[in-house]
PDB file of C-alpha atoms in Angstrom:
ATOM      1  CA  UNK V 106     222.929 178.851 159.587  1.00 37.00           C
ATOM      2  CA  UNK V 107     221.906 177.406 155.904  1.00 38.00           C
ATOM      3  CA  UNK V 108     218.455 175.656 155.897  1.00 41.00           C
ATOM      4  CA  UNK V 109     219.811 172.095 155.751  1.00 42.00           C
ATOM      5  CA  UNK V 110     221.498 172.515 158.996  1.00 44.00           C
ATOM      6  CA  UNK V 111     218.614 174.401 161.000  1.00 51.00           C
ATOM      7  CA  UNK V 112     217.056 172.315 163.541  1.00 63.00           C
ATOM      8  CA  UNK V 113     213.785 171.330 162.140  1.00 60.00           C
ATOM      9  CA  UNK V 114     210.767 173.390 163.994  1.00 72.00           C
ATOM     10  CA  UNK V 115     208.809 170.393 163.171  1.00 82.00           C
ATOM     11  CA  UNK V 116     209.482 166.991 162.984  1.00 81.00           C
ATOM     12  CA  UNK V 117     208.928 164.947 159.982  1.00 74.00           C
ATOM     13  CA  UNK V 118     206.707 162.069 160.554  1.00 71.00           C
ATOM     14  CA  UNK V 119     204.577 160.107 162.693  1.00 67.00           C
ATOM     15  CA  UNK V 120     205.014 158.664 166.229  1.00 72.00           C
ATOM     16  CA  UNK V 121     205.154 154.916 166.617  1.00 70.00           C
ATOM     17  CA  UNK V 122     203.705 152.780 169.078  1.00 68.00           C
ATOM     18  CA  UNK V 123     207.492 153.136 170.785  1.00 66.00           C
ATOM     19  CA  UNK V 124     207.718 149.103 171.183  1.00 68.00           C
ATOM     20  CA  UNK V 125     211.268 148.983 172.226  1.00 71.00           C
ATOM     21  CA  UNK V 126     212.764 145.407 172.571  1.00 74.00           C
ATOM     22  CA  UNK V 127     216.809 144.141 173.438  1.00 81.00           C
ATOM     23  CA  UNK V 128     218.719 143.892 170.375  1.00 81.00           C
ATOM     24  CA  UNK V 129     216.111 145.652 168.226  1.00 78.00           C
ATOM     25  CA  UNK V 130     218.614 146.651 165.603  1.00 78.00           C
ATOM     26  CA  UNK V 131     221.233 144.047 166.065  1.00 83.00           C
ATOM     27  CA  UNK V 132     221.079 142.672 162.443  1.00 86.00           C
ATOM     28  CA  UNK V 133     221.335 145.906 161.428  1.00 83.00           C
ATOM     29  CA  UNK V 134     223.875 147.058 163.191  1.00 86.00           C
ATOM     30  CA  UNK V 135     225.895 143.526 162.315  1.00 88.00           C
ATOM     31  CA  UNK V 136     225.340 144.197 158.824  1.00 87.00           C
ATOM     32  CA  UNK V 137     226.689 147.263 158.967  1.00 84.00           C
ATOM     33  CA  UNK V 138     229.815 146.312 161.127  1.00 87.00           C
ATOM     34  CA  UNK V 139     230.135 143.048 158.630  1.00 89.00           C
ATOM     35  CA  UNK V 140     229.440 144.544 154.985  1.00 88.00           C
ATOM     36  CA  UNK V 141     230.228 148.625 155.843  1.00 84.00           C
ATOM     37  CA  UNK V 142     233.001 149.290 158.852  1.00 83.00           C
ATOM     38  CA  UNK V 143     234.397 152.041 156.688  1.00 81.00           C
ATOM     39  CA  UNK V 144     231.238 153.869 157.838  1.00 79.00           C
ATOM     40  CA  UNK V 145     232.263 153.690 161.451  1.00 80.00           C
ATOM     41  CA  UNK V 146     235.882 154.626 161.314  1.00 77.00           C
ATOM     42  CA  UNK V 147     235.891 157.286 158.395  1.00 70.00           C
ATOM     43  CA  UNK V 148     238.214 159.649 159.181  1.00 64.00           C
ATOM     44  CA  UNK V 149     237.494 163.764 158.573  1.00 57.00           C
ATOM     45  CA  UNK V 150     238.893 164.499 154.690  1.00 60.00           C
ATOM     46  CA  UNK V 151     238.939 167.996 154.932  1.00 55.00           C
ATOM     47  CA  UNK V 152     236.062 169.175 156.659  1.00 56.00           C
ATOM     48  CA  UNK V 153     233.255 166.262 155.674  1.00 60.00           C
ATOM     49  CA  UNK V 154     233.008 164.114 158.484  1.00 59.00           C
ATOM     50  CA  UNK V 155     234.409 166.811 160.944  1.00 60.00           C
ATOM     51  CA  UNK V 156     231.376 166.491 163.026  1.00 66.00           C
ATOM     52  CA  UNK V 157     230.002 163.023 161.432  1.00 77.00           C
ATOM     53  CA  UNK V 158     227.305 161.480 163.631  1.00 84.00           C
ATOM     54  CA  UNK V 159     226.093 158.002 163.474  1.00 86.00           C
ATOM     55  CA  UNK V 160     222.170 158.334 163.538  1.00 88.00           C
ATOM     56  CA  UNK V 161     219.381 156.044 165.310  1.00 88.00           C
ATOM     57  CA  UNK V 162     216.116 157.530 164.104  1.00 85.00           C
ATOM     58  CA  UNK V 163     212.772 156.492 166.071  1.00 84.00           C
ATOM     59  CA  UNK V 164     214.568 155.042 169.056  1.00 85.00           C
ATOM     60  CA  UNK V 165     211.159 154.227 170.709  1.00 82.00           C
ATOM     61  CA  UNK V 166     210.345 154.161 174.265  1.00 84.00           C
ATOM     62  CA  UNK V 167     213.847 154.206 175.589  1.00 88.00           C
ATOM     63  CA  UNK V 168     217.173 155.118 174.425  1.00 91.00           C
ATOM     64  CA  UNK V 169     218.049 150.930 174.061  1.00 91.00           C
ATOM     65  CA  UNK V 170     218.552 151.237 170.783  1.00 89.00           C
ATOM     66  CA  UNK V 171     221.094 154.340 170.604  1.00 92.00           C
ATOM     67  CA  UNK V 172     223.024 152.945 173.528  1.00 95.00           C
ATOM     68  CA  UNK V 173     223.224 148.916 171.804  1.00 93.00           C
ATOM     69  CA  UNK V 174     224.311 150.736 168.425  1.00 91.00           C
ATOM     70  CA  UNK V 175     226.513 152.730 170.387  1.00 93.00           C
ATOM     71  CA  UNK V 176     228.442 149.816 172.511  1.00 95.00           C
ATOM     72  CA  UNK V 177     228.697 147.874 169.318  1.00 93.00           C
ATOM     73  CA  UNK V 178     229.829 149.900 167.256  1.00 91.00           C
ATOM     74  CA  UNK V 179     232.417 151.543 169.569  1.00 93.00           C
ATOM     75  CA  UNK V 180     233.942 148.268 169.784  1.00 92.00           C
ATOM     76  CA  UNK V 181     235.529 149.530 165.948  1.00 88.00           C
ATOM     77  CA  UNK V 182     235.393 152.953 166.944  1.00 88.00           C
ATOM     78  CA  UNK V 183     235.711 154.187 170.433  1.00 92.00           C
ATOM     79  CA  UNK V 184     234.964 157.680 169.871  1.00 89.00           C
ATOM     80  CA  UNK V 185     231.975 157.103 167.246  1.00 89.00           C
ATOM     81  CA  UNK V 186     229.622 160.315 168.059  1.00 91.00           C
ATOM     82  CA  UNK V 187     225.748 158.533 167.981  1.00 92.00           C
ATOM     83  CA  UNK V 188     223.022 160.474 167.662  1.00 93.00           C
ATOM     84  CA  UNK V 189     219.157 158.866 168.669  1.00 93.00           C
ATOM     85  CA  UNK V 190     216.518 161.198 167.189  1.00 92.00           C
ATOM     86  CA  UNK V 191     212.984 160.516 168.583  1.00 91.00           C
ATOM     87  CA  UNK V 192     209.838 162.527 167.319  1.00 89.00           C
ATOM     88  CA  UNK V 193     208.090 161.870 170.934  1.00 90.00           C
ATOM     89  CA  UNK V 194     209.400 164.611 173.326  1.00 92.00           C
ATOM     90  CA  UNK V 195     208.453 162.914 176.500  1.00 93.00           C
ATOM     91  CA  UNK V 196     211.129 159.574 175.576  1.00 92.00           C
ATOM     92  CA  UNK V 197     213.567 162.254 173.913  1.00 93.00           C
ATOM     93  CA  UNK V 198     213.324 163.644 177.875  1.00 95.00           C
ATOM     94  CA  UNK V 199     213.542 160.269 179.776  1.00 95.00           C
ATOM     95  CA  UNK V 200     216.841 159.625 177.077  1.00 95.00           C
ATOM     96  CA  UNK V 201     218.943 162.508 178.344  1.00 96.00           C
ATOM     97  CA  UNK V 202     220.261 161.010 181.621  1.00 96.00           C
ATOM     98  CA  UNK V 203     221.812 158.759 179.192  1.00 97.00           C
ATOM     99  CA  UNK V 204     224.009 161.770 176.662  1.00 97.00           C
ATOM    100  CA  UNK V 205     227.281 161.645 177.507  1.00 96.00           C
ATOM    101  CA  UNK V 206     230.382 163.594 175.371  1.00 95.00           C
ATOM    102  CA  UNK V 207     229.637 161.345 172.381  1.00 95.00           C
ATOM    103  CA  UNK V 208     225.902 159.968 172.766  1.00 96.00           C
ATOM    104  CA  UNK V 209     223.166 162.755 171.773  1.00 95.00           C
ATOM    105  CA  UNK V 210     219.462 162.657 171.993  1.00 95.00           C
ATOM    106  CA  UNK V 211     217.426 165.041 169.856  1.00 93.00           C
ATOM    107  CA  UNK V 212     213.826 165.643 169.095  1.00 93.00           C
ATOM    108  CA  UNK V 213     213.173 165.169 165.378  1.00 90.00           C
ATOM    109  CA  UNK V 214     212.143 162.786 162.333  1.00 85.00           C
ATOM    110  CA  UNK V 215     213.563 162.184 159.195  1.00 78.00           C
ATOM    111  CA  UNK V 216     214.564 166.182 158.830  1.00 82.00           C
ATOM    112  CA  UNK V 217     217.110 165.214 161.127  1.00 84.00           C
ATOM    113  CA  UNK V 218     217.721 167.641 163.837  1.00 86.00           C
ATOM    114  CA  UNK V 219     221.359 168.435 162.880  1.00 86.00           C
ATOM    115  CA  UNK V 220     223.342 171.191 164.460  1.00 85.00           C
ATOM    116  CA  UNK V 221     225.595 173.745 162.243  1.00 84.00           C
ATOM    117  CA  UNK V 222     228.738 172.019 160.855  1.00 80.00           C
ATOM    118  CA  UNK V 223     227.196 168.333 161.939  1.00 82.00           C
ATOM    119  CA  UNK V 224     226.741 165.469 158.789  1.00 79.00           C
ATOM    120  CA  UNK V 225     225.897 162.391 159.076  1.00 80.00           C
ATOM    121  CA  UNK V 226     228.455 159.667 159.107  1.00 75.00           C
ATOM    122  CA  UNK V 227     225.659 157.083 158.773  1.00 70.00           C
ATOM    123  CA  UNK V 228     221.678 155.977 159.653  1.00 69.00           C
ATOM    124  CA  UNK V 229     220.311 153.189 161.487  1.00 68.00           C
ATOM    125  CA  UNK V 230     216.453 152.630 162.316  1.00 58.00           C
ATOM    126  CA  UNK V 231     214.209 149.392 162.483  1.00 52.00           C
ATOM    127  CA  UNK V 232     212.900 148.157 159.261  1.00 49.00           C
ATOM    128  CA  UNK V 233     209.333 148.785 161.130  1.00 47.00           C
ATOM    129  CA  UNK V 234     210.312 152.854 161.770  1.00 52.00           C
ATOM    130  CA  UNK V 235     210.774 152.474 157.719  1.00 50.00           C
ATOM    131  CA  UNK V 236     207.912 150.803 156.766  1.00 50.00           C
ATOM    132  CA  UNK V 237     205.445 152.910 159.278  1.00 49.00           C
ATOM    133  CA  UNK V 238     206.587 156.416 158.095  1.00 50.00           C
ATOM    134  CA  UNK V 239     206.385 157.772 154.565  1.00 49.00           C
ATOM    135  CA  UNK V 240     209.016 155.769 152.620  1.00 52.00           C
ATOM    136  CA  UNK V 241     209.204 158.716 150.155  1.00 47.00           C
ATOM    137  CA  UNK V 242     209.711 161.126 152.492  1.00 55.00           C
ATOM    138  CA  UNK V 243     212.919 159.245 154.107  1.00 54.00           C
ATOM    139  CA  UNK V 244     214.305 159.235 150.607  1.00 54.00           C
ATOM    140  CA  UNK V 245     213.764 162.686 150.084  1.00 57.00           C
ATOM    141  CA  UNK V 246     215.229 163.988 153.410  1.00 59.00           C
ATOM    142  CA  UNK V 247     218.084 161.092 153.205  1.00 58.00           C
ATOM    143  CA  UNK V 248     218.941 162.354 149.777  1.00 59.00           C
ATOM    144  CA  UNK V 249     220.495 165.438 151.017  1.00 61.00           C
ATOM    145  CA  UNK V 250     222.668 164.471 153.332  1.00 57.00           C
TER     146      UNK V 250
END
């Protein structure tokens, strides 16, 4: 298992107050399905996106978020693999009656908490996850995926 794709022992960053809402991320996500739908419904070229995940980091206080992204963005992509990554263990825990075959739940921070042989396909968060945690250390981590 190479160090990039070792599940974190400790979570990059900084728990939020968790102030879910509805439709949190919906001009994100629409932006994304509008500007970038290639990022949805890349296929695997060679081994790349093999194991591609779509990535909600700092879901908040429930899994909303993950599951919104999710129903949108299977509408292009029925079989999109989403993965919500909260550093708070106790809402990672109430999220897991929600995992299915293709929606994951992890406990992590921006060192994502990828599994052997997983990438990223792409990264969604509130614009308030990204201005309350170190900026720098989003790029950083971000860079090397």
């Amino acid at each position: 298992m190479s160090a990039l794709h070792a599940i974190p022992k400790k979570p990059v960053g900084l728990p939020t107050r968790g102030k879910t809402a509805s439709n949190r991320l919906r001009r994100v996500d629409n932006f994304i399905l509008l500007y970038e739908p290639a990022l949805l419904t890349r296929t695997p070229a060679g081994d790349q996106f093999q194991k591609a995940l779509f990535v909600d980091l700092g879901y908040g206080f429930d899994a909303r978020t993950t599951l919104e992204s999710a129903a949108r963005f299977r509408r292009f992509n029925p079989t999109l693999p989403m993965l919500g990554v909260e550093i708070d263990k106790e809402r990672f825990e109430a999220s897991l009656p929600h995992a299915d075959s293709i929606t994951h739940f992890r406990v992590g921070g921006f060192n994502l908490p990828l599994l052997p042989g997983e990438s990223v396909q792409g990264t969604s968060c509130s614009m308030f996850v990204l201005r309350r945690k170190a900026c720098h250390v989003a790029v950083e981590f971000f860079s090397r995926y």
